[in-house]
Tab-separated table of C-alpha atoms in Angstrom:
chain	number	residue	atom	x	y	z
A	1	GLN	CA	92.843	69.647	110.377
A	2	VAL	CA	94.894	72.824	110.230
A	3	GLN	CA	92.986	75.576	108.473
A	4	LEU	CA	93.711	79.218	107.700
A	5	VAL	CA	90.957	81.373	106.236
A	6	GLU	CA	91.670	84.922	105.108
A	7	SER	CA	89.022	87.621	104.774
A	8	GLY	CA	88.725	91.373	104.430
A	9	GLY	CA	89.967	91.876	100.887
A	10	GLY	CA	88.172	94.043	98.380
A	11	LEU	CA	88.343	97.092	96.133
A	12	VAL	CA	89.816	100.235	97.668
A	13	LYS	CA	90.917	103.579	96.257
A	14	PRO	CA	94.549	104.657	96.313
A	15	GLY	CA	95.347	106.133	99.707
A	16	GLY	CA	92.642	104.060	101.380
A	17	SER	CA	92.830	101.427	104.084
A	18	LEU	CA	91.828	97.810	104.561
A	19	ARG	CA	92.141	95.356	107.422
A	20	LEU	CA	92.761	91.726	106.536
A	21	SER	CA	91.978	88.906	108.943
A	22	CYS	CA	93.108	85.314	109.072
A	23	ALA	CA	91.103	82.833	111.160
A	24	ALA	CA	93.138	79.867	112.324
A	25	SER	CA	91.865	76.498	113.480
A	26	GLY	CA	93.083	72.959	114.028
A	27	PHE	CA	96.218	73.870	115.967
A	28	THR	CA	97.348	75.820	119.046
A	29	PHE	CA	97.539	79.255	117.440
A	30	SER	CA	99.465	80.840	120.311
A	31	ASP	CA	102.366	78.420	119.757
A	32	TYR	CA	103.112	79.498	116.210
A	33	TYR	CA	104.759	82.423	114.470
A	34	MET	CA	102.721	83.650	111.494
A	35	GLY	CA	103.311	85.533	108.283
A	36	TRP	CA	101.674	87.363	105.386
A	37	ILE	CA	102.798	86.773	101.816
A	38	ARG	CA	101.285	88.295	98.698
A	39	GLN	CA	101.183	87.620	94.970
A	40	ALA	CA	100.523	90.439	92.540
A	41	PRO	CA	98.728	89.516	89.285
A	42	GLY	CA	101.106	87.675	86.981
A	43	ARG	CA	103.951	87.955	89.489
A	44	GLY	CA	105.707	85.716	91.981
A	45	LEU	CA	105.430	85.483	95.745
A	46	GLU	CA	106.503	88.354	97.990
A	47	TRP	CA	106.906	88.022	101.757
A	48	ILE	CA	105.576	91.136	103.500
A	49	SER	CA	105.333	90.574	107.251
A	50	TYR	CA	105.996	88.172	110.110
A	51	ILE	CA	104.986	88.074	113.769
A	52	GLY	CA	106.162	86.008	116.703
A	53	ASN	CA	103.820	83.813	118.676
A	54	SER	CA	103.397	86.374	121.449
A	55	GLY	CA	103.457	89.341	119.099
A	56	SER	CA	106.770	90.630	120.422
A	57	LEU	CA	108.816	89.860	117.286
A	58	ILE	CA	107.629	91.693	114.167
A	59	ASN	CA	109.269	92.238	110.807
A	60	TYR	CA	108.221	93.905	107.556
A	61	ALA	CA	109.363	94.102	103.978
A	62	ASP	CA	110.611	97.549	102.998
A	63	SER	CA	107.776	97.825	100.473
A	64	VAL	CA	105.157	97.948	103.257
A	65	ARG	CA	107.041	99.165	106.330
A	66	GLY	CA	105.382	102.239	107.810
A	67	ARG	CA	102.100	101.580	105.975
A	68	PHE	CA	101.111	98.063	107.065
A	69	THR	CA	100.780	96.749	110.625
A	70	ILE	CA	100.669	93.078	111.542
A	71	SER	CA	99.012	91.961	114.763
A	72	ARG	CA	97.403	88.933	116.337
A	73	ASP	CA	94.800	88.021	118.928
A	74	ASN	CA	95.705	84.665	120.416
A	75	ALA	CA	92.453	84.501	122.390
A	76	ARG	CA	90.533	84.693	119.104
A	77	ASN	CA	92.978	82.567	117.071
A	78	SER	CA	93.287	85.397	114.586
A	79	LEU	CA	95.979	87.181	112.615
A	80	PHE	CA	95.502	90.656	111.172
A	81	LEU	CA	97.086	92.975	108.629
A	82	GLN	CA	96.130	96.642	108.803
A	83	MET	CA	96.946	98.212	105.447
A	84	ASN	CA	97.030	102.013	105.181
A	85	SER	CA	98.052	104.412	102.420
A	86	LEU	CA	97.350	101.735	99.823
A	87	ARG	CA	98.897	102.022	96.386
A	88	ALA	CA	98.098	100.430	93.041
A	89	GLU	CA	101.169	98.237	93.444
A	90	ASP	CA	99.644	96.707	96.584
A	91	THR	CA	97.063	94.982	94.386
A	92	ALA	CA	97.580	91.283	95.054
A	93	LEU	CA	96.272	88.075	96.522
A	94	TYR	CA	97.229	88.124	100.193
A	95	TYR	CA	97.999	84.840	101.915
A	96	CYS	CA	98.420	84.183	105.593
A	97	ALA	CA	100.698	81.315	106.483
A	98	ARG	CA	101.804	79.509	109.594
A	99	ASP	CA	105.428	78.939	110.497
A	100	LEU	CA	106.445	75.327	110.029
A	101	MET	CA	107.709	74.911	113.600
A	102	GLY	CA	105.723	75.337	116.784
A	103	GLY	CA	107.277	77.265	119.628
A	104	ARG	CA	110.063	78.847	117.619
A	105	SER	CA	110.806	80.616	114.386
A	106	SER	CA	111.828	78.622	111.342
A	107	ASN	CA	110.754	81.200	108.746
A	108	TRP	CA	109.365	78.418	106.572
A	109	PHE	CA	105.646	78.587	105.848
A	110	ASP	CA	103.325	75.620	106.105
A	111	PRO	CA	100.402	75.630	105.651
A	112	TRP	CA	99.006	78.613	103.769
A	113	GLY	CA	95.477	79.901	103.446
A	114	GLN	CA	93.642	80.284	100.133
A	115	GLY	CA	94.208	84.033	100.066
A	116	THR	CA	92.083	87.174	99.915
A	117	LEU	CA	92.217	89.555	96.965
A	118	VAL	CA	93.019	93.220	97.444
A	119	THR	CA	92.520	95.558	94.510
A	120	VAL	CA	93.694	99.155	94.745
A	121	SER	CA	92.190	101.239	91.969
A	122	SER	CA	90.359	104.497	91.458
B	1	GLU	CA	118.506	91.812	100.076
B	2	ILE	CA	119.292	88.310	98.874
B	3	VAL	CA	118.115	87.736	95.320
B	4	LEU	CA	117.088	84.232	94.295
B	5	THR	CA	117.252	83.463	90.584
B	6	GLN	CA	115.346	80.431	89.373
B	7	SER	CA	115.957	78.655	86.103
B	8	PRO	CA	114.608	77.787	83.718
B	9	ALA	CA	111.525	80.007	83.756
B	10	THR	CA	109.536	77.249	82.076
B	11	LEU	CA	110.209	73.544	81.868
B	12	SER	CA	108.241	71.521	79.326
B	13	LEU	CA	108.192	67.831	80.187
B	14	SER	CA	105.995	64.759	80.031
B	15	PRO	CA	104.648	62.578	82.834
B	16	GLY	CA	107.277	60.072	83.896
B	17	GLU	CA	110.184	62.345	83.027
B	18	ARG	CA	112.663	63.770	85.508
B	19	ALA	CA	112.462	67.471	86.362
B	20	THR	CA	115.484	69.414	87.562
B	21	LEU	CA	114.880	72.963	88.798
B	22	SER	CA	117.605	75.386	89.819
B	23	CYS	CA	117.713	78.213	92.355
B	24	ARG	CA	120.778	80.425	92.696
B	25	ALA	CA	121.283	82.882	95.556
B	26	SER	CA	123.090	86.213	95.180
B	27	GLN	CA	125.202	85.343	98.248
B	28	SER	CA	125.754	82.310	100.393
B	29	ILE	CA	122.685	81.234	102.353
B	30	SER	CA	124.130	78.034	103.818
B	31	SER	CA	121.272	75.495	103.672
B	32	TYR	CA	118.529	78.004	104.471
B	33	LEU	CA	116.415	77.316	101.416
B	34	ALA	CA	112.906	75.968	100.899
B	35	TRP	CA	110.874	74.928	97.876
B	36	TYR	CA	107.130	75.444	97.424
B	37	GLN	CA	104.668	74.134	94.842
B	38	HIS	CA	101.874	76.431	93.691
B	39	LYS	CA	98.936	75.408	91.557
B	40	PRO	CA	96.380	77.885	90.150
B	41	GLY	CA	93.593	78.614	92.611
B	42	GLN	CA	95.292	76.722	95.415
B	43	ALA	CA	97.415	77.635	98.390
B	44	PRO	CA	101.163	77.208	97.949
B	45	ARG	CA	102.501	74.024	99.537
B	46	LEU	CA	105.839	73.547	101.267
B	47	LEU	CA	107.810	70.716	99.688
B	48	ILE	CA	111.372	70.997	100.986
B	49	TYR	CA	112.980	73.024	103.779
B	50	ASP	CA	116.559	73.462	104.927
B	51	ALA	CA	117.566	72.571	101.353
B	52	SER	CA	116.929	68.853	101.586
B	53	ASN	CA	114.288	67.997	104.208
B	54	ARG	CA	110.939	66.873	102.817
B	55	ALA	CA	107.932	68.397	104.527
B	56	THR	CA	105.298	66.135	106.050
B	57	GLY	CA	103.317	64.197	103.466
B	58	ILE	CA	105.529	65.094	100.506
B	59	PRO	CA	106.201	62.112	98.215
B	60	ALA	CA	109.707	60.725	97.986
B	61	ARG	CA	109.930	61.616	94.288
B	62	PHE	CA	110.621	65.205	95.425
B	63	SER	CA	114.167	65.835	96.603
B	64	GLY	CA	116.255	68.894	97.282
B	65	SER	CA	119.988	69.420	97.302
B	66	GLY	CA	122.614	72.127	97.450
B	67	SER	CA	124.191	74.600	99.822
B	68	GLY	CA	125.843	77.985	99.659
B	69	THR	CA	124.504	79.623	96.517
B	70	ASP	CA	123.336	76.772	94.272
B	71	PHE	CA	120.311	74.610	94.936
B	72	THR	CA	118.319	72.026	93.015
B	73	LEU	CA	114.835	70.601	93.292
B	74	THR	CA	114.455	67.259	91.544
B	75	VAL	CA	111.237	65.441	90.765
B	76	SER	CA	112.373	61.952	89.865
B	77	SER	CA	109.340	60.960	87.786
B	78	LEU	CA	106.652	63.542	87.096
B	79	GLU	CA	103.095	62.685	87.988
B	80	PRO	CA	100.201	64.579	86.322
B	81	GLU	CA	99.544	66.464	89.571
B	82	ASP	CA	103.129	67.801	89.649
B	83	PHE	CA	102.587	70.268	86.837
B	84	ALA	CA	102.663	73.605	88.669
B	85	VAL	CA	104.846	76.592	89.484
B	86	TYR	CA	107.706	76.015	91.906
B	87	TYR	CA	109.266	78.731	94.066
B	88	CYS	CA	112.364	78.748	96.206
B	89	GLN	CA	112.603	80.882	99.379
B	90	GLN	CA	115.536	81.815	101.606
B	91	ARG	CA	115.563	82.531	105.329
B	92	SER	CA	119.242	83.338	105.767
B	93	ASN	CA	118.699	87.091	105.954
B	94	TRP	CA	115.832	89.525	106.347
B	95	PRO	CA	113.894	90.247	104.277
B	96	LEU	CA	112.755	86.751	103.457
B	97	THR	CA	112.794	86.476	99.685
B	98	PHE	CA	111.364	84.192	97.021
B	99	GLY	CA	112.662	83.332	93.597
B	100	GLY	CA	110.704	84.270	90.500
B	101	GLY	CA	109.399	80.743	89.988
B	102	THR	CA	109.743	77.901	87.489
B	103	LYS	CA	106.639	76.718	85.685
B	104	VAL	CA	106.647	72.986	84.984
B	105	GLU	CA	104.257	72.369	82.124
B	106	ILE	CA	103.285	69.453	79.948
């Protein structure tokens, strides 16, 4: 079955960096656009980044643009999020999610992974 | 940025009752709206996309309606497993945005 498993979260100091990974299985990864969405403690969902199936289309929320970089390795069925210059407000559970439609962009997300927790604190 | 406002923030109902959740967009988004269900400790799940299309495997008791700026998610008869937080999301414009959520509680 389709599975997305995030990893790489942890505790980091303000100004530090982390690289999140998302391992995909159960579907043809290279056919699907992918996204990252986060949820800060006690808050709602916030979309942060999106990447096309070949990596040529990329978009970011203003809150992370210039600090975060999304990428993918289709040969390894993996999605990444490089997070630099981390701030306390980046503390959240980070989910990777697959686009609903294969071969094109729908900007709907289904399914989602279980998330990986990032805590930014001194 | 398109702001999605969900109401009410909390809905207190009993199993078997009908739930009606609202999502209002700050400008017209045509039918470019989805609904997700989120339970504690679980991954969010897509319920409805393009305002009224049920995602694969979603029970028929979930239905979506609306267009333009006003949208509704209806659960015709609540099952115990339906008590969760529900979010709407728009894809009309970048950035993609989510509403603040409605918690459906017993």
